[in-house]
């Protein structure tokens, strides 16, 4: 199989001033993409800002012979996102790839969680994915080509103590992907999600050095690059860390039809059948679930 290349393609990578985003941006550029390196230059909790981080990554790309421009907008800011997309279009006239990666943390147990911290995290992760995706959507549809990679997390897919805000945002991103994968199909716009584990400033205080070494961001980037390529699937949640890749998905058991006069006791008594994952299905669209209900009730 040939090497994956992005010559002639334009990519926007958000939060690319450090960590995973930087790794994705450098690798896309190394493989020929022209890259908009977006980063607000924020601290982990989202405070502060300045576009130095983005500029440094642009310098690295240029020093290696690639093409890149820096953008210091916040992904949560409407005008900033508009400017980011306009910068890309003015410079290169198309946008083929969006990696929505920017993120912050405001971890606290739910007892101590303030609504302000909840909303801020939703704003940066969830609206900070919605807004860039919306801003490139019509461009990608008109080109009949686009690849988007959204960044989710095990904290959203499965839960993580102290991350109710982050987990809500990260699962919301999966919900966005599930609908966009359907709406993008006709125009060859593919949307996938990455659920990474990597050594970055977000995780460096949590693990010892030998573990951090195994979790080099480049090992996640390999999967992200595939999701940015022409051969990318659509609607996949790729989990990645330390060189292992897997797929996560929402599945549903076949279930039990309990009749039209079903009672709460019937549900209780049938629980083991309801919860039997032997023939579990992953649906591509919500309507398939309704079809199952009607088929089992013999309505259709
Ligand atoms: P990081 O903190 O190194 O990188 C995040 C970048 O986003 C920073 O450079 C920051 O300045 C930028 N940023 C923050 N708010 C922004 C805004 N409003 N607009 C533009 N840029 C902004 O962290 P890391 O680990 O590289 O995280 C990247 C993504 O991966 C995040 O979405 C994170 O939630 C996700 N993730 C990371 C995991 C890990 O193990 N490192 C695990 C699961 C998910």
XYZ file of C-alpha atoms and ligand atoms in Angstrom:
344
model
C 0.000 0.000 0.000
C 1.318 3.503 -0.800
C 2.408 5.974 1.861
C -0.394 8.255 3.122
C 0.212 11.753 1.678
C -1.661 15.059 1.892
C 0.041 17.016 -0.899
C -2.213 19.828 -2.118
C -4.486 19.462 0.928
C -5.171 22.001 3.668
C -5.673 21.076 7.319
C -6.793 23.000 10.386
C -5.650 21.571 13.713
C -7.072 23.241 16.807
C -5.129 23.354 20.063
C -2.006 22.522 18.048
C 0.437 24.610 20.080
C 1.384 21.642 22.271
C 0.649 18.033 23.189
C -1.398 15.916 20.800
C -2.413 18.767 18.494
C 1.207 19.730 17.890
C 2.048 16.120 17.091
C -0.895 15.865 14.627
C 0.023 19.172 12.936
C 3.710 18.261 12.508
C 2.856 14.870 11.046
C 0.236 16.205 8.601
C 2.759 18.825 7.447
C 5.506 16.198 7.103
C 3.144 14.301 4.817
C 2.553 17.324 2.582
C -0.454 19.149 4.082
C -0.547 22.897 4.475
C -1.551 23.455 8.090
C -3.349 26.133 10.074
C -1.913 25.757 13.568
C -4.564 27.079 15.920
C -3.850 27.628 19.589
C -4.981 30.174 22.101
C -1.888 29.519 24.222
C -4.047 28.818 27.279
C -3.031 27.107 30.513
C -4.521 23.675 31.288
C -7.539 25.222 33.026
C -8.195 27.571 30.117
C -6.903 30.733 31.739
C -4.423 33.078 30.060
C -3.710 33.176 26.344
C -1.314 34.395 23.656
C -0.471 32.845 20.286
C 3.207 32.027 20.997
C 2.625 28.285 21.151
C 1.035 28.254 17.703
C 3.848 30.398 16.264
C 6.484 28.004 17.573
C 4.850 25.018 15.892
C 4.563 26.980 12.645
C 8.301 27.693 12.871
C 9.006 23.994 13.373
C 6.931 23.085 10.316
C 8.605 25.740 8.162
C 12.081 24.714 9.374
C 11.306 21.191 8.147
C 10.317 22.547 4.719
C 6.532 22.550 5.247
C 3.870 25.246 4.935
C 1.895 26.529 7.919
C 0.225 29.597 9.354
C -0.542 30.357 12.989
C -3.937 31.305 14.375
C -4.403 32.413 17.970
C -8.216 32.371 18.103
C -10.245 30.586 20.730
C -12.230 27.685 19.257
C -15.147 28.799 21.414
C -15.248 32.291 19.913
C -17.518 32.799 16.882
C -15.487 35.586 15.306
C -12.214 33.828 16.108
C -13.380 30.632 14.402
C -14.578 32.628 11.407
C -11.140 34.257 11.205
C -9.390 30.884 11.465
C -11.346 29.493 8.518
C -10.956 32.714 6.526
C -7.162 32.637 7.118
C -7.042 29.135 5.631
C -9.249 30.019 2.657
C -7.362 33.279 1.955
C -4.007 31.514 2.078
C -4.821 28.296 0.232
C -8.422 28.344 -1.069
C -9.652 25.033 0.359
C -9.954 23.042 3.595
C -9.713 19.264 3.446
C -9.074 18.320 7.053
C -10.248 19.566 10.435
C -8.842 18.072 13.615
C -10.826 19.475 16.562
C -8.427 18.861 19.412
C -8.294 21.962 21.637
C -9.216 21.340 25.244
C -8.948 22.318 28.885
C -9.630 20.715 32.258
C -11.598 21.952 35.256
C -11.790 18.694 37.233
C -13.748 18.627 40.478
C -16.079 16.126 42.117
C -19.707 16.934 41.307
C -20.262 18.130 44.873
C -17.679 20.866 44.326
C -18.373 21.506 40.641
C -19.577 25.005 39.848
C -21.931 25.604 36.944
C -19.440 28.175 35.637
C -16.697 25.503 35.376
C -19.163 23.095 33.804
C -20.197 25.619 31.169
C -16.640 26.695 30.405
C -15.559 23.104 29.701
C -18.646 22.518 27.527
C -17.896 25.719 25.687
C -14.276 24.885 24.858
C -14.631 21.167 24.077
C -18.154 20.842 22.722
C -18.915 24.245 21.177
C -15.202 24.430 20.320
C -15.832 21.403 18.093
C -19.300 22.430 16.868
C -18.182 25.887 15.708
C -15.097 24.941 13.650
C -16.997 21.965 12.174
C -19.883 24.249 11.195
C -17.498 26.824 9.739
C -15.807 24.293 7.412
C -18.933 22.221 6.687
C -20.217 24.081 3.612
C -16.687 24.344 2.208
C -16.141 20.584 2.498
C -19.582 19.799 1.072
C -18.984 22.098 -1.906
C -15.622 20.383 -2.529
C -17.247 16.948 -2.235
C -14.409 16.049 0.092
C -13.649 16.498 3.762
C -12.225 14.630 6.724
C -12.888 15.636 10.324
C -11.462 14.094 13.467
C -13.091 15.036 16.759
C -11.352 14.371 20.065
C -13.328 12.417 22.625
C -12.098 10.642 25.764
C -12.568 7.564 27.901
C -13.800 10.065 30.505
C -16.811 10.662 28.260
C -17.247 7.174 26.823
C -17.027 5.424 30.185
C -16.798 8.060 32.941
C -14.042 9.360 35.166
C -14.310 10.525 38.769
C -14.182 14.329 38.938
C -14.825 14.860 35.219
C -18.599 15.353 34.944
C -18.115 18.534 32.861
C -15.403 17.068 30.641
C -17.211 13.738 30.219
C -20.442 15.457 29.216
C -18.595 17.508 26.611
C -16.648 14.521 25.288
C -19.785 12.398 24.859
C -21.586 15.355 23.287
C -18.826 15.364 20.670
C -19.658 11.723 19.880
C -23.313 12.711 19.452
C -22.290 15.424 17.001
C -20.233 12.911 15.045
C -23.119 10.418 14.859
C -25.344 12.879 13.019
C -22.656 14.549 10.890
C -21.491 11.145 9.627
C -25.011 10.716 8.155
C -25.324 14.247 6.805
C -21.795 14.209 5.320
C -22.055 10.883 3.493
C -23.496 12.223 0.238
C -20.619 14.686 -0.189
C -17.769 12.405 0.893
C -17.328 14.251 4.189
C -16.225 11.677 6.762
C -16.323 12.326 10.497
C -14.523 10.175 13.050
C -13.470 10.507 16.665
C -10.213 9.722 18.434
C -10.139 8.727 22.088
C -6.464 9.158 22.979
C -4.240 8.372 25.906
C -0.964 10.274 25.672
C 1.720 11.911 27.737
C 1.063 15.648 27.539
C 0.927 18.428 30.093
C -2.661 17.266 30.732
C -1.476 13.862 31.977
C 2.208 14.326 32.943
C 1.524 14.833 36.654
C -0.521 11.624 36.824
C 2.054 8.988 35.769
C 5.727 7.985 36.286
C 8.358 8.714 33.533
C 8.576 5.178 32.066
C 4.813 5.107 31.510
C 4.826 8.610 30.034
C 7.501 7.485 27.568
C 5.298 4.645 26.322
C 2.469 7.126 25.845
C 4.265 9.352 23.322
C 1.672 11.479 21.418
C 3.030 10.280 18.048
C 1.569 6.862 18.766
C -1.907 8.440 18.799
C -1.138 10.617 15.784
C -0.587 7.521 13.610
C -4.287 6.683 14.042
C -5.397 10.271 13.564
C -3.472 10.514 10.282
C -5.322 7.456 8.964
C -8.637 9.100 9.967
C -7.584 12.206 7.976
C -6.840 10.220 4.833
C -8.952 9.372 1.788
C -9.303 5.807 3.149
C -10.818 6.954 6.455
C -13.996 5.233 7.604
C -16.860 7.389 8.840
C -18.479 7.292 12.269
C -15.681 5.375 13.971
C -14.442 6.018 17.501
C -10.783 5.019 17.412
C -9.199 4.536 20.818
C -5.411 4.843 20.865
C -2.513 4.804 23.308
C 1.021 3.384 23.662
C 0.801 1.755 20.223
C -2.530 -0.038 20.660
C -5.594 0.878 18.577
C -9.169 -0.294 19.105
C -12.696 0.745 18.162
C -15.367 1.772 20.651
C -19.050 1.970 19.824
C -22.476 2.241 21.360
C -24.207 -1.137 21.188
C -27.676 -2.303 22.111
C -28.843 -5.781 23.100
C -31.419 -7.525 20.935
C -33.758 -7.134 23.937
C -36.990 -8.800 24.916
C -40.485 -8.084 23.624
C -42.717 -8.096 26.701
C -46.104 -7.482 25.102
C -48.395 -4.490 24.724
C -49.663 -4.739 28.349
C -46.148 -4.766 29.824
C -45.755 -3.896 33.514
C -42.779 -2.786 35.632
C -42.658 -6.291 37.134
C -42.376 -7.805 33.640
C -39.357 -5.582 32.979
C -37.783 -6.611 36.316
C -38.382 -10.307 35.677
C -36.996 -10.170 32.118
C -33.875 -8.214 33.113
C -31.382 -10.988 32.334
C -32.806 -11.340 28.804
C -32.915 -7.548 28.306
C -29.283 -7.371 29.456
C -28.023 -10.289 27.331
C -25.344 -8.820 25.024
C -24.879 -12.037 23.020
C -26.515 -10.619 19.872
C -25.872 -6.923 20.556
C -26.121 -4.534 17.581
C -24.436 -1.229 16.770
C -26.821 0.870 14.708
C -25.622 3.324 12.059
C -28.682 5.566 12.514
C -31.278 6.024 15.253
C -34.196 4.890 13.073
C -32.825 1.331 13.035
C -33.696 1.023 16.719
C -37.307 2.056 16.065
C -37.454 -0.538 13.275
C -36.393 -3.243 15.744
C -39.085 -2.265 18.247
C -41.783 -2.364 15.569
C -40.485 -5.650 14.111
C -40.472 -7.338 17.530
C -43.974 -6.039 18.251
C -44.939 -7.368 14.796
C -46.289 -3.970 13.809
C -44.201 -4.049 10.617
P -2.708 20.003 25.993
O -3.128 20.827 27.150
O -1.256 19.721 25.810
O -3.237 20.615 24.620
C -4.440 21.306 24.494
C -4.171 22.563 23.706
O -5.409 23.239 23.470
C -3.263 23.548 24.425
O -2.149 23.862 23.601
C -4.151 24.761 24.704
O -3.467 25.998 24.631
C -5.175 24.640 23.593
N -6.434 25.324 23.903
C -7.108 25.334 25.088
N -8.219 26.072 24.986
C -8.260 26.549 23.713
C -9.180 27.364 23.000
N -10.281 27.850 23.586
N -8.914 27.651 21.696
C -7.787 27.169 21.090
N -6.884 26.395 21.735
C -7.115 26.085 23.021
O -3.520 18.632 26.126
P -3.563 17.311 25.220
O -3.413 16.165 26.120
O -2.681 17.433 24.048
O -5.106 17.339 24.759
C -5.532 17.391 23.416
C -6.943 16.834 23.329
O -6.937 15.441 23.650
C -7.931 17.501 24.297
O -9.188 17.628 23.644
C -8.014 16.477 25.416
O -9.226 16.585 26.122
C -7.908 15.186 24.646
N -7.536 14.037 25.448
C -6.243 13.907 25.903
C -5.894 12.778 26.636
C -4.491 12.526 27.056
O -4.218 11.412 27.555
N -3.571 13.454 26.882
C -6.903 11.774 27.028
C -8.197 11.984 26.448
C -8.477 13.098 25.695
